[in-house]
PDB file of C-alpha atoms in Angstrom:
ATOM      1  CA  MET A   1      34.968  23.748   5.537  1.00  0.00           C
ATOM      2  CA  PRO A   2      36.248  22.549   8.940  1.00  0.00           C
ATOM      3  CA  LEU A   3      37.014  18.833   9.143  1.00  0.00           C
ATOM      4  CA  GLY A   4      34.388  18.336  11.843  1.00  0.00           C
ATOM      5  CA  ALA A   5      31.722  19.876   9.654  1.00  0.00           C
ATOM      6  CA  MET A   6      32.816  17.740   6.715  1.00  0.00           C
ATOM      7  CA  ALA A   7      32.542  14.588   8.817  1.00  0.00           C
ATOM      8  CA  GLU A   8      29.119  15.607  10.095  1.00  0.00           C
ATOM      9  CA  GLN A   9      27.940  16.273   6.552  1.00  0.00           C
ATOM     10  CA  ALA A  10      29.281  12.917   5.360  1.00  0.00           C
ATOM     11  CA  GLU A  11      27.401  11.103   8.122  1.00  0.00           C
ATOM     12  CA  GLU A  12      23.980  12.522   7.271  1.00  0.00           C
ATOM     13  CA  PRO A  13      21.636   9.553   6.842  1.00  0.00           C
ATOM     14  CA  ARG A  14      20.381   8.747   3.384  1.00  0.00           C
ATOM     15  CA  THR A  15      16.666   9.394   2.966  1.00  0.00           C
ATOM     16  CA  LEU A  16      14.006   8.608   0.398  1.00  0.00           C
ATOM     17  CA  THR A  17      13.022  12.260   0.438  1.00  0.00           C
ATOM     18  CA  ALA A  18      16.476  13.264  -0.775  1.00  0.00           C
ATOM     19  CA  HIS A  19      16.557  10.393  -3.291  1.00  0.00           C
ATOM     20  CA  PHE A  20      13.372  11.692  -4.947  1.00  0.00           C
ATOM     21  CA  GLN A  21      13.936  15.414  -4.490  1.00  0.00           C
ATOM     22  CA  ASP A  22      12.944  17.362  -7.620  1.00  0.00           C
ATOM     23  CA  VAL A  23      12.453  14.124  -9.580  1.00  0.00           C
ATOM     24  CA  PRO A  24       9.505  14.263 -12.030  1.00  0.00           C
ATOM     25  CA  VAL A  25       6.910  11.533 -11.590  1.00  0.00           C
ATOM     26  CA  PRO A  26       7.718   9.767 -14.917  1.00  0.00           C
ATOM     27  CA  GLU A  27      11.211   9.062 -13.546  1.00  0.00           C
ATOM     28  CA  TYR A  28       9.998   7.469 -10.315  1.00  0.00           C
ATOM     29  CA  LYS A  29      10.191   3.953 -11.770  1.00  0.00           C
ATOM     30  CA  SER A  30      13.932   4.159 -12.332  1.00  0.00           C
ATOM     31  CA  ARG A  31      14.475   5.698  -8.898  1.00  0.00           C
ATOM     32  CA  TRP A  32      12.541   2.955  -7.100  1.00  0.00           C
ATOM     33  CA  ASN A  33      14.324   0.290  -9.109  1.00  0.00           C
ATOM     34  CA  ALA A  34      17.673   1.854  -8.225  1.00  0.00           C
ATOM     35  CA  CYS A  35      16.829   1.430  -4.548  1.00  0.00           C
ATOM     36  CA  TRP A  36      16.226  -2.272  -5.098  1.00  0.00           C
ATOM     37  CA  GLU A  37      19.353  -2.677  -7.219  1.00  0.00           C
ATOM     38  CA  GLU A  38      21.390  -1.059  -4.434  1.00  0.00           C
ATOM     39  CA  GLU A  39      19.650  -3.236  -1.816  1.00  0.00           C
ATOM     40  CA  TRP A  40      18.495  -0.086  -0.020  1.00  0.00           C
ATOM     41  CA  THR A  41      14.853  -0.639   0.901  1.00  0.00           C
ATOM     42  CA  PRO A  42      14.146   1.210   4.165  1.00  0.00           C
ATOM     43  CA  TRP A  43      10.392   0.795   3.675  1.00  0.00           C
ATOM     44  CA  ASP A  44      10.579  -3.011   3.756  1.00  0.00           C
ATOM     45  CA  ARG A  45       9.177  -4.232   7.092  1.00  0.00           C
ATOM     46  CA  GLY A  46      10.646  -7.715   6.922  1.00  0.00           C
ATOM     47  CA  GLY A  47       7.300  -9.469   7.263  1.00  0.00           C
ATOM     48  CA  TYR A  48       3.562  -9.307   6.722  1.00  0.00           C
ATOM     49  CA  SER A  49       1.302  -6.680   8.262  1.00  0.00           C
ATOM     50  CA  PRO A  50       0.102  -7.766  11.722  1.00  0.00           C
ATOM     51  CA  ALA A  51      -2.713  -5.220  11.423  1.00  0.00           C
ATOM     52  CA  LEU A  52      -3.995  -6.883   8.246  1.00  0.00           C
ATOM     53  CA  PHE A  53      -3.647 -10.337   9.791  1.00  0.00           C
ATOM     54  CA  ASP A  54      -5.674  -9.308  12.841  1.00  0.00           C
ATOM     55  CA  LEU A  55      -8.334  -7.603  10.731  1.00  0.00           C
ATOM     56  CA  LEU A  56      -8.965 -10.671   8.582  1.00  0.00           C
ATOM     57  CA  SER A  57      -8.848 -12.983  11.596  1.00  0.00           C
ATOM     58  CA  GLU A  58     -11.034 -10.950  13.941  1.00  0.00           C
ATOM     59  CA  LYS A  59     -13.511  -9.219  11.620  1.00  0.00           C
ATOM     60  CA  PRO A  60     -14.307 -11.744   8.884  1.00  0.00           C
ATOM     61  CA  GLU A  61     -17.867 -10.399   8.741  1.00  0.00           C
ATOM     62  CA  LEU A  62     -16.509  -7.340   6.910  1.00  0.00           C
ATOM     63  CA  PHE A  63     -15.304  -9.508   4.057  1.00  0.00           C
ATOM     64  CA  SER A  64     -16.627 -12.160   1.755  1.00  0.00           C
ATOM     65  CA  LEU A  65     -13.701 -14.471   2.384  1.00  0.00           C
ATOM     66  CA  PRO A  66     -12.706 -17.268   0.008  1.00  0.00           C
ATOM     67  CA  SER A  67     -14.028 -20.778   0.548  1.00  0.00           C
ATOM     68  CA  PRO A  68     -13.221 -24.138  -1.055  1.00  0.00           C
ATOM     69  CA  ASP A  69     -16.011 -23.506  -3.557  1.00  0.00           C
ATOM     70  CA  VAL A  70     -15.626 -19.752  -4.076  1.00  0.00           C
ATOM     71  CA  ARG A  71     -12.393 -18.178  -5.282  1.00  0.00           C
ATOM     72  CA  LYS A  72     -11.624 -14.572  -4.421  1.00  0.00           C
ATOM     73  CA  SER A  73      -8.916 -12.260  -5.759  1.00  0.00           C
ATOM     74  CA  ALA A  74      -6.732  -9.687  -4.032  1.00  0.00           C
ATOM     75  CA  LEU A  75      -4.439  -6.963  -5.388  1.00  0.00           C
ATOM     76  CA  ILE A  76      -1.494  -5.503  -3.503  1.00  0.00           C
ATOM     77  CA  PRO A  77       0.012  -2.525  -5.394  1.00  0.00           C
ATOM     78  CA  GLY A  78       3.577  -1.582  -4.552  1.00  0.00           C
ATOM     79  CA  CYS A  79       4.004  -5.022  -3.005  1.00  0.00           C
ATOM     80  CA  GLY A  80       7.791  -4.968  -2.668  1.00  0.00           C
ATOM     81  CA  ARG A  81       9.031  -8.350  -1.412  1.00  0.00           C
ATOM     82  CA  GLY A  82       5.478  -9.611  -1.322  1.00  0.00           C
ATOM     83  CA  HIS A  83       5.033 -10.264   2.397  1.00  0.00           C
ATOM     84  CA  ASP A  84       1.361  -9.279   2.303  1.00  0.00           C
ATOM     85  CA  VAL A  85       0.799 -11.087  -0.992  1.00  0.00           C
ATOM     86  CA  LEU A  86       1.789 -14.333   0.698  1.00  0.00           C
ATOM     87  CA  LEU A  87      -0.330 -13.497   3.731  1.00  0.00           C
ATOM     88  CA  LEU A  88      -3.454 -12.979   1.633  1.00  0.00           C
ATOM     89  CA  SER A  89      -2.722 -16.180  -0.256  1.00  0.00           C
ATOM     90  CA  SER A  90      -2.641 -18.004   3.084  1.00  0.00           C
ATOM     91  CA  PHE A  91      -6.160 -16.683   3.738  1.00  0.00           C
ATOM     92  CA  GLY A  92      -7.303 -18.256   0.465  1.00  0.00           C
ATOM     93  CA  PHE A  93      -7.165 -15.243  -1.858  1.00  0.00           C
ATOM     94  CA  ASP A  94      -5.681 -15.558  -5.329  1.00  0.00           C
ATOM     95  CA  ALA A  95      -3.241 -12.766  -4.603  1.00  0.00           C
ATOM     96  CA  TYR A  96      -1.684 -10.502  -7.225  1.00  0.00           C
ATOM     97  CA  GLY A  97       1.310  -8.467  -6.108  1.00  0.00           C
ATOM     98  CA  MET A  98       2.362  -5.630  -8.384  1.00  0.00           C
ATOM     99  CA  ASP A  99       5.442  -3.456  -8.242  1.00  0.00           C
ATOM    100  CA  ILE A 100       6.830  -0.941 -10.697  1.00  0.00           C
ATOM    101  CA  SER A 101      10.386  -2.175 -10.079  1.00  0.00           C
ATOM    102  CA  PRO A 102      11.554  -5.271 -11.992  1.00  0.00           C
ATOM    103  CA  ARG A 103      14.135  -5.944  -9.297  1.00  0.00           C
ATOM    104  CA  ALA A 104      11.441  -5.811  -6.611  1.00  0.00           C
ATOM    105  CA  THR A 105       9.457  -8.453  -8.495  1.00  0.00           C
ATOM    106  CA  ALA A 106      12.543 -10.656  -8.700  1.00  0.00           C
ATOM    107  CA  GLU A 107      13.092 -10.270  -4.956  1.00  0.00           C
ATOM    108  CA  ALA A 108       9.432 -11.071  -4.279  1.00  0.00           C
ATOM    109  CA  ARG A 109       9.637 -14.275  -6.303  1.00  0.00           C
ATOM    110  CA  LYS A 110      12.790 -15.262  -4.451  1.00  0.00           C
ATOM    111  CA  HIS A 111      11.092 -14.580  -1.122  1.00  0.00           C
ATOM    112  CA  ALA A 112       8.053 -16.640  -2.159  1.00  0.00           C
ATOM    113  CA  GLU A 113      10.275 -19.607  -3.009  1.00  0.00           C
ATOM    114  CA  GLU A 114      12.122 -19.322   0.301  1.00  0.00           C
ATOM    115  CA  ALA A 115       8.864 -19.035   2.235  1.00  0.00           C
ATOM    116  CA  THR A 116       7.556 -22.203   0.587  1.00  0.00           C
ATOM    117  CA  THR A 117      10.751 -24.098   1.374  1.00  0.00           C
ATOM    118  CA  GLN A 118      10.695 -22.941   5.000  1.00  0.00           C
ATOM    119  CA  GLY A 119       7.014 -23.685   5.486  1.00  0.00           C
ATOM    120  CA  LEU A 120       6.079 -20.073   6.179  1.00  0.00           C
ATOM    121  CA  TYR A 121       2.608 -18.639   5.569  1.00  0.00           C
ATOM    122  CA  GLU A 122       0.787 -21.897   6.226  1.00  0.00           C
ATOM    123  CA  PRO A 123      -2.785 -21.876   4.863  1.00  0.00           C
ATOM    124  CA  ARG A 124      -5.367 -20.505   7.268  1.00  0.00           C
ATOM    125  CA  THR A 125      -8.232 -21.808   5.141  1.00  0.00           C
ATOM    126  CA  ALA A 126      -9.017 -25.082   3.401  1.00  0.00           C
ATOM    127  CA  ARG A 127      -7.360 -23.857   0.206  1.00  0.00           C
ATOM    128  CA  ARG A 128      -4.282 -21.742  -0.304  1.00  0.00           C
ATOM    129  CA  GLY A 129      -4.792 -19.087  -2.938  1.00  0.00           C
ATOM    130  CA  ALA A 130      -2.561 -18.731  -5.972  1.00  0.00           C
ATOM    131  CA  THR A 131       0.240 -16.169  -5.908  1.00  0.00           C
ATOM    132  CA  THR A 132       1.103 -14.009  -8.912  1.00  0.00           C
ATOM    133  CA  LEU A 133       3.934 -11.475  -8.769  1.00  0.00           C
ATOM    134  CA  LEU A 134       4.273  -9.042 -11.631  1.00  0.00           C
ATOM    135  CA  THR A 135       6.008  -5.886 -12.714  1.00  0.00           C
ATOM    136  CA  GLY A 136       3.763  -3.121 -13.934  1.00  0.00           C
ATOM    137  CA  ASP A 137       2.264   0.315 -13.653  1.00  0.00           C
ATOM    138  CA  PHE A 138      -0.720   0.332 -11.289  1.00  0.00           C
ATOM    139  CA  PHE A 139      -2.387   3.025 -13.388  1.00  0.00           C
ATOM    140  CA  LYS A 140      -2.348   0.964 -16.591  1.00  0.00           C
ATOM    141  CA  ASP A 141      -3.975  -2.321 -17.591  1.00  0.00           C
ATOM    142  CA  GLU A 142      -1.122  -3.930 -19.522  1.00  0.00           C
ATOM    143  CA  ALA A 143       0.560  -5.953 -16.769  1.00  0.00           C
ATOM    144  CA  LEU A 144      -2.707  -7.230 -15.321  1.00  0.00           C
ATOM    145  CA  VAL A 145      -4.011  -8.230 -18.750  1.00  0.00           C
ATOM    146  CA  ALA A 146      -0.752 -10.010 -19.591  1.00  0.00           C
ATOM    147  CA  ALA A 147      -0.951 -11.936 -16.305  1.00  0.00           C
ATOM    148  CA  GLY A 148      -4.542 -12.989 -16.941  1.00  0.00           C
ATOM    149  CA  ALA A 149      -5.614 -11.157 -13.800  1.00  0.00           C
ATOM    150  CA  PRO A 150      -9.221 -10.229 -13.040  1.00  0.00           C
ATOM    151  CA  THR A 151     -10.475  -6.843 -14.156  1.00  0.00           C
ATOM    152  CA  LYS A 152     -11.964  -6.322 -10.675  1.00  0.00           C
ATOM    153  CA  PHE A 153     -10.634  -7.451  -7.300  1.00  0.00           C
ATOM    154  CA  ASP A 154     -12.478  -8.629  -4.210  1.00  0.00           C
ATOM    155  CA  LEU A 155      -9.851  -7.101  -1.934  1.00  0.00           C
ATOM    156  CA  ILE A 156      -7.245  -4.389  -2.489  1.00  0.00           C
ATOM    157  CA  PHE A 157      -4.655  -3.769   0.214  1.00  0.00           C
ATOM    158  CA  ASP A 158      -2.824  -0.434   0.262  1.00  0.00           C
ATOM    159  CA  TYR A 159       0.144   0.030   2.560  1.00  0.00           C
ATOM    160  CA  THR A 160       3.057   2.370   1.794  1.00  0.00           C
ATOM    161  CA  PHE A 161       1.635   2.860  -1.704  1.00  0.00           C
ATOM    162  CA  PHE A 162      -0.643   5.862  -1.172  1.00  0.00           C
ATOM    163  CA  CYS A 163       2.095   7.564   0.862  1.00  0.00           C
ATOM    164  CA  ALA A 164       4.666   6.896  -1.871  1.00  0.00           C
ATOM    165  CA  LEU A 165       2.643   8.909  -4.374  1.00  0.00           C
ATOM    166  CA  PRO A 166       3.043  12.690  -4.631  1.00  0.00           C
ATOM    167  CA  PRO A 167      -0.190  14.510  -3.739  1.00  0.00           C
ATOM    168  CA  SER A 168      -0.622  15.472  -7.399  1.00  0.00           C
ATOM    169  CA  VAL A 169      -1.072  11.779  -8.283  1.00  0.00           C
ATOM    170  CA  ARG A 170      -3.524  10.919  -5.515  1.00  0.00           C
ATOM    171  CA  PRO A 171      -6.730  11.799  -7.408  1.00  0.00           C
ATOM    172  CA  ALA A 172      -5.690   9.295 -10.079  1.00  0.00           C
ATOM    173  CA  TRP A 173      -4.899   6.747  -7.343  1.00  0.00           C
ATOM    174  CA  ALA A 174      -8.418   7.077  -5.955  1.00  0.00           C
ATOM    175  CA  ARG A 175      -9.984   6.789  -9.407  1.00  0.00           C
ATOM    176  CA  ARG A 176      -7.953   3.725 -10.357  1.00  0.00           C
ATOM    177  CA  THR A 177      -8.531   2.047  -6.994  1.00  0.00           C
ATOM    178  CA  ALA A 178     -12.291   2.538  -7.227  1.00  0.00           C
ATOM    179  CA  ASP A 179     -12.295   1.202 -10.789  1.00  0.00           C
ATOM    180  CA  LEU A 180     -10.372  -1.942  -9.804  1.00  0.00           C
ATOM    181  CA  LEU A 181     -12.525  -2.735  -6.775  1.00  0.00           C
ATOM    182  CA  ALA A 182     -15.278  -5.291  -7.411  1.00  0.00           C
ATOM    183  CA  PRO A 183     -18.865  -4.171  -6.723  1.00  0.00           C
ATOM    184  CA  ASP A 184     -18.913  -6.104  -3.435  1.00  0.00           C
ATOM    185  CA  GLY A 185     -15.175  -5.782  -2.838  1.00  0.00           C
ATOM    186  CA  ARG A 186     -13.270  -4.235   0.037  1.00  0.00           C
ATOM    187  CA  LEU A 187     -10.375  -1.787   0.022  1.00  0.00           C
ATOM    188  CA  VAL A 188      -8.165  -2.000   3.109  1.00  0.00           C
ATOM    189  CA  CYS A 189      -5.814   0.905   3.809  1.00  0.00           C
ATOM    190  CA  LEU A 190      -3.176   0.738   6.519  1.00  0.00           C
ATOM    191  CA  GLU A 191      -2.754   4.483   6.891  1.00  0.00           C
ATOM    192  CA  PHE A 192       0.905   5.504   7.240  1.00  0.00           C
ATOM    193  CA  PRO A 193       2.391   7.949   8.125  1.00  0.00           C
ATOM    194  CA  SER A 194      -0.832   9.179   9.693  1.00  0.00           C
ATOM    195  CA  GLU A 195       0.771  11.825  11.908  1.00  0.00           C
ATOM    196  CA  LYS A 196       3.431  13.277   9.608  1.00  0.00           C
ATOM    197  CA  ASP A 197       3.442  17.036   9.053  1.00  0.00           C
ATOM    198  CA  PRO A 198       1.961  17.604   5.561  1.00  0.00           C
ATOM    199  CA  ALA A 199       4.439  20.429   5.008  1.00  0.00           C
ATOM    200  CA  GLU A 200       7.301  17.923   5.043  1.00  0.00           C
ATOM    201  CA  PRO A 201       8.279  16.476   1.669  1.00  0.00           C
ATOM    202  CA  GLY A 202       8.140  12.803   0.790  1.00  0.00           C
ATOM    203  CA  PRO A 203       8.197  10.024   0.131  1.00  0.00           C
ATOM    204  CA  PRO A 204       6.608   9.060   2.340  1.00  0.00           C
ATOM    205  CA  TRP A 205       4.120  11.900   2.106  1.00  0.00           C
ATOM    206  CA  ALA A 206       1.725  12.560   4.960  1.00  0.00           C
ATOM    207  CA  ALA A 207      -1.272  10.224   4.985  1.00  0.00           C
ATOM    208  CA  PRO A 208      -3.748  11.334   7.668  1.00  0.00           C
ATOM    209  CA  PRO A 209      -7.164   9.640   7.813  1.00  0.00           C
ATOM    210  CA  HIS A 210      -9.040  12.664   6.474  1.00  0.00           C
ATOM    211  CA  ALA A 211      -6.888  12.609   3.320  1.00  0.00           C
ATOM    212  CA  TYR A 212      -8.100   9.114   2.447  1.00  0.00           C
ATOM    213  CA  MET A 213     -11.676  10.247   3.071  1.00  0.00           C
ATOM    214  CA  ALA A 214     -11.308  13.285   0.822  1.00  0.00           C
ATOM    215  CA  TYR A 215      -9.776  11.427  -2.126  1.00  0.00           C
ATOM    216  CA  LEU A 216     -11.845   8.239  -1.964  1.00  0.00           C
ATOM    217  CA  SER A 217     -15.132  10.107  -1.554  1.00  0.00           C
ATOM    218  CA  ALA A 218     -14.644  11.727  -4.952  1.00  0.00           C
ATOM    219  CA  PRO A 219     -12.350   9.498  -7.038  1.00  0.00           C
ATOM    220  CA  GLY A 220     -10.393  11.420  -9.633  1.00  0.00           C
ATOM    221  CA  GLU A 221     -11.085  14.874  -8.227  1.00  0.00           C
ATOM    222  CA  ALA A 222      -8.536  17.261  -6.753  1.00  0.00           C
ATOM    223  CA  VAL A 223      -9.138  18.076  -3.094  1.00  0.00           C
ATOM    224  CA  ALA A 224      -8.884  21.336  -1.178  1.00  0.00           C
ATOM    225  CA  THR A 225      -5.600  21.921   0.626  1.00  0.00           C
ATOM    226  CA  ASP A 226      -4.264  24.526   3.016  1.00  0.00           C
ATOM    227  CA  GLU A 227      -1.269  26.805   2.552  1.00  0.00           C
ATOM    228  CA  ARG A 228       1.033  24.055   3.858  1.00  0.00           C
ATOM    229  CA  GLY A 229      -0.197  21.498   1.354  1.00  0.00           C
ATOM    230  CA  GLY A 230      -2.252  19.511   3.825  1.00  0.00           C
ATOM    231  CA  VAL A 231      -5.686  18.198   2.888  1.00  0.00           C
ATOM    232  CA  LEU A 232      -8.332  20.308   4.600  1.00  0.00           C
ATOM    233  CA  ARG A 233     -10.329  18.541   7.268  1.00  0.00           C
ATOM    234  CA  GLY A 234     -14.088  18.339   7.163  1.00  0.00           C
ATOM    235  CA  GLN A 235     -14.488  17.983   3.414  1.00  0.00           C
ATOM    236  CA  PRO A 236     -17.778  16.320   2.493  1.00  0.00           C
ATOM    237  CA  GLY A 237     -17.981  12.556   2.815  1.00  0.00           C
ATOM    238  CA  PRO A 238     -19.310  10.253   0.101  1.00  0.00           C
ATOM    239  CA  SER A 239     -21.940  11.984  -1.989  1.00  0.00           C
ATOM    240  CA  ARG A 240     -21.133  10.722  -5.483  1.00  0.00           C
ATOM    241  CA  ASP A 241     -22.393   7.386  -6.681  1.00  0.00           C
ATOM    242  CA  ASP A 242     -18.839   6.297  -7.439  1.00  0.00           C
ATOM    243  CA  GLY A 243     -17.396   7.496  -4.134  1.00  0.00           C
ATOM    244  CA  LEU A 244     -16.175   4.805  -1.755  1.00  0.00           C
ATOM    245  CA  LYS A 245     -17.775   4.503   1.679  1.00  0.00           C
ATOM    246  CA  ARG A 246     -15.762   3.898   4.820  1.00  0.00           C
ATOM    247  CA  LEU A 247     -17.056   0.890   6.747  1.00  0.00           C
ATOM    248  CA  LEU A 248     -14.439   0.793   9.497  1.00  0.00           C
ATOM    249  CA  HIS A 249     -11.775   3.105  10.860  1.00  0.00           C
ATOM    250  CA  VAL A 250      -9.742   2.072  13.908  1.00  0.00           C
ATOM    251  CA  LYS A 251      -6.274   2.024  15.367  1.00  0.00           C
ATOM    252  CA  PRO A 252      -5.103  -1.579  15.150  1.00  0.00           C
ATOM    253  CA  ARG A 253      -3.846  -3.172  18.334  1.00  0.00           C
ATOM    254  CA  ARG A 254      -0.715  -4.282  16.459  1.00  0.00           C
ATOM    255  CA  THR A 255       1.209  -2.805  13.568  1.00  0.00           C
ATOM    256  CA  HIS A 256       4.741  -2.528  12.211  1.00  0.00           C
ATOM    257  CA  ASP A 257       7.289  -0.750  14.394  1.00  0.00           C
ATOM    258  CA  ALA A 258       7.398   2.079  11.843  1.00  0.00           C
ATOM    259  CA  GLY A 259       3.760   2.852  12.633  1.00  0.00           C
ATOM    260  CA  ALA A 260       4.210   3.053  16.394  1.00  0.00           C
ATOM    261  CA  LYS A 261       5.863   5.535  18.729  1.00  0.00           C
ATOM    262  CA  ASP A 262       6.619   5.443  22.453  1.00  0.00           C
ATOM    263  CA  GLY A 263       4.727   2.194  22.802  1.00  0.00           C
ATOM    264  CA  GLY A 264       1.575   3.519  21.129  1.00  0.00           C
ATOM    265  CA  VAL A 265       0.158   2.744  17.686  1.00  0.00           C
ATOM    266  CA  GLN A 266       0.049   5.686  15.278  1.00  0.00           C
ATOM    267  CA  ASP A 267      -1.201   3.831  12.205  1.00  0.00           C
ATOM    268  CA  CYS A 268      -4.903   3.608  11.457  1.00  0.00           C
ATOM    269  CA  ILE A 269      -6.599   0.912   9.399  1.00  0.00           C
ATOM    270  CA  SER A 270      -9.686   1.532   7.295  1.00  0.00           C
ATOM    271  CA  VAL A 271     -12.029  -0.632   5.235  1.00  0.00           C
ATOM    272  CA  TRP A 272     -13.939   0.771   2.247  1.00  0.00           C
ATOM    273  CA  SER A 273     -16.632  -0.398  -0.147  1.00  0.00           C
ATOM    274  CA  HIS A 274     -18.617   0.923  -3.101  1.00  0.00           C
TER     275      HIS A 274
END
């Protein structure tokens, strides 16, 4: 191989797609943990979601927010360093951040301590919610039970979790999410990457708005896809009693840089209920 070609090959950027290529789902835990051990976390945004902050601040009528007399719980699966866990705690939620990587949980606890010392995430309500950071499998009860967590949550926030799951796992994601959502609870999805070609491998896998609609309308069921692996548009909306209903679907005015392009927001944010 010519030296120039060797240099070009050596300089190819590392990607999550390559890191997970041909890896069976049961081995994902060790792969994600390896990323944290190597301090290679390209999905970490370095701060809380501005889209979530704006949603809670500007549309409180969509939520039954905590008050000094009423405690509310929130779950953030795949929480990483816990930026959004701390944000939801500042809004008064008793926030539970879960990650499958033990190293991620350690980093989240370190970040929480630093944030407290630096006075970050000041309470936006009369009472700051409790913060619990735990290692566990989202699809199993063990970690939540061990932490004394609720069996149902008033708010679930999904960002870079749905897109980290192979399409084959998404029916189970929808089923588990619906089961964990309290009867009057709200699921908030910051949809990313909403404009990725579904034929391209992940993670992150493509997460267009109609994919969320298809899976959450019929939790646990496989959905129809085209020859490129993309979820077909126009599949029926909620018709089952256990299907989640979409209350809001908008492009946020602010989001992380990863969800914007050429000065325009690509992410969408959606709110769901039973």
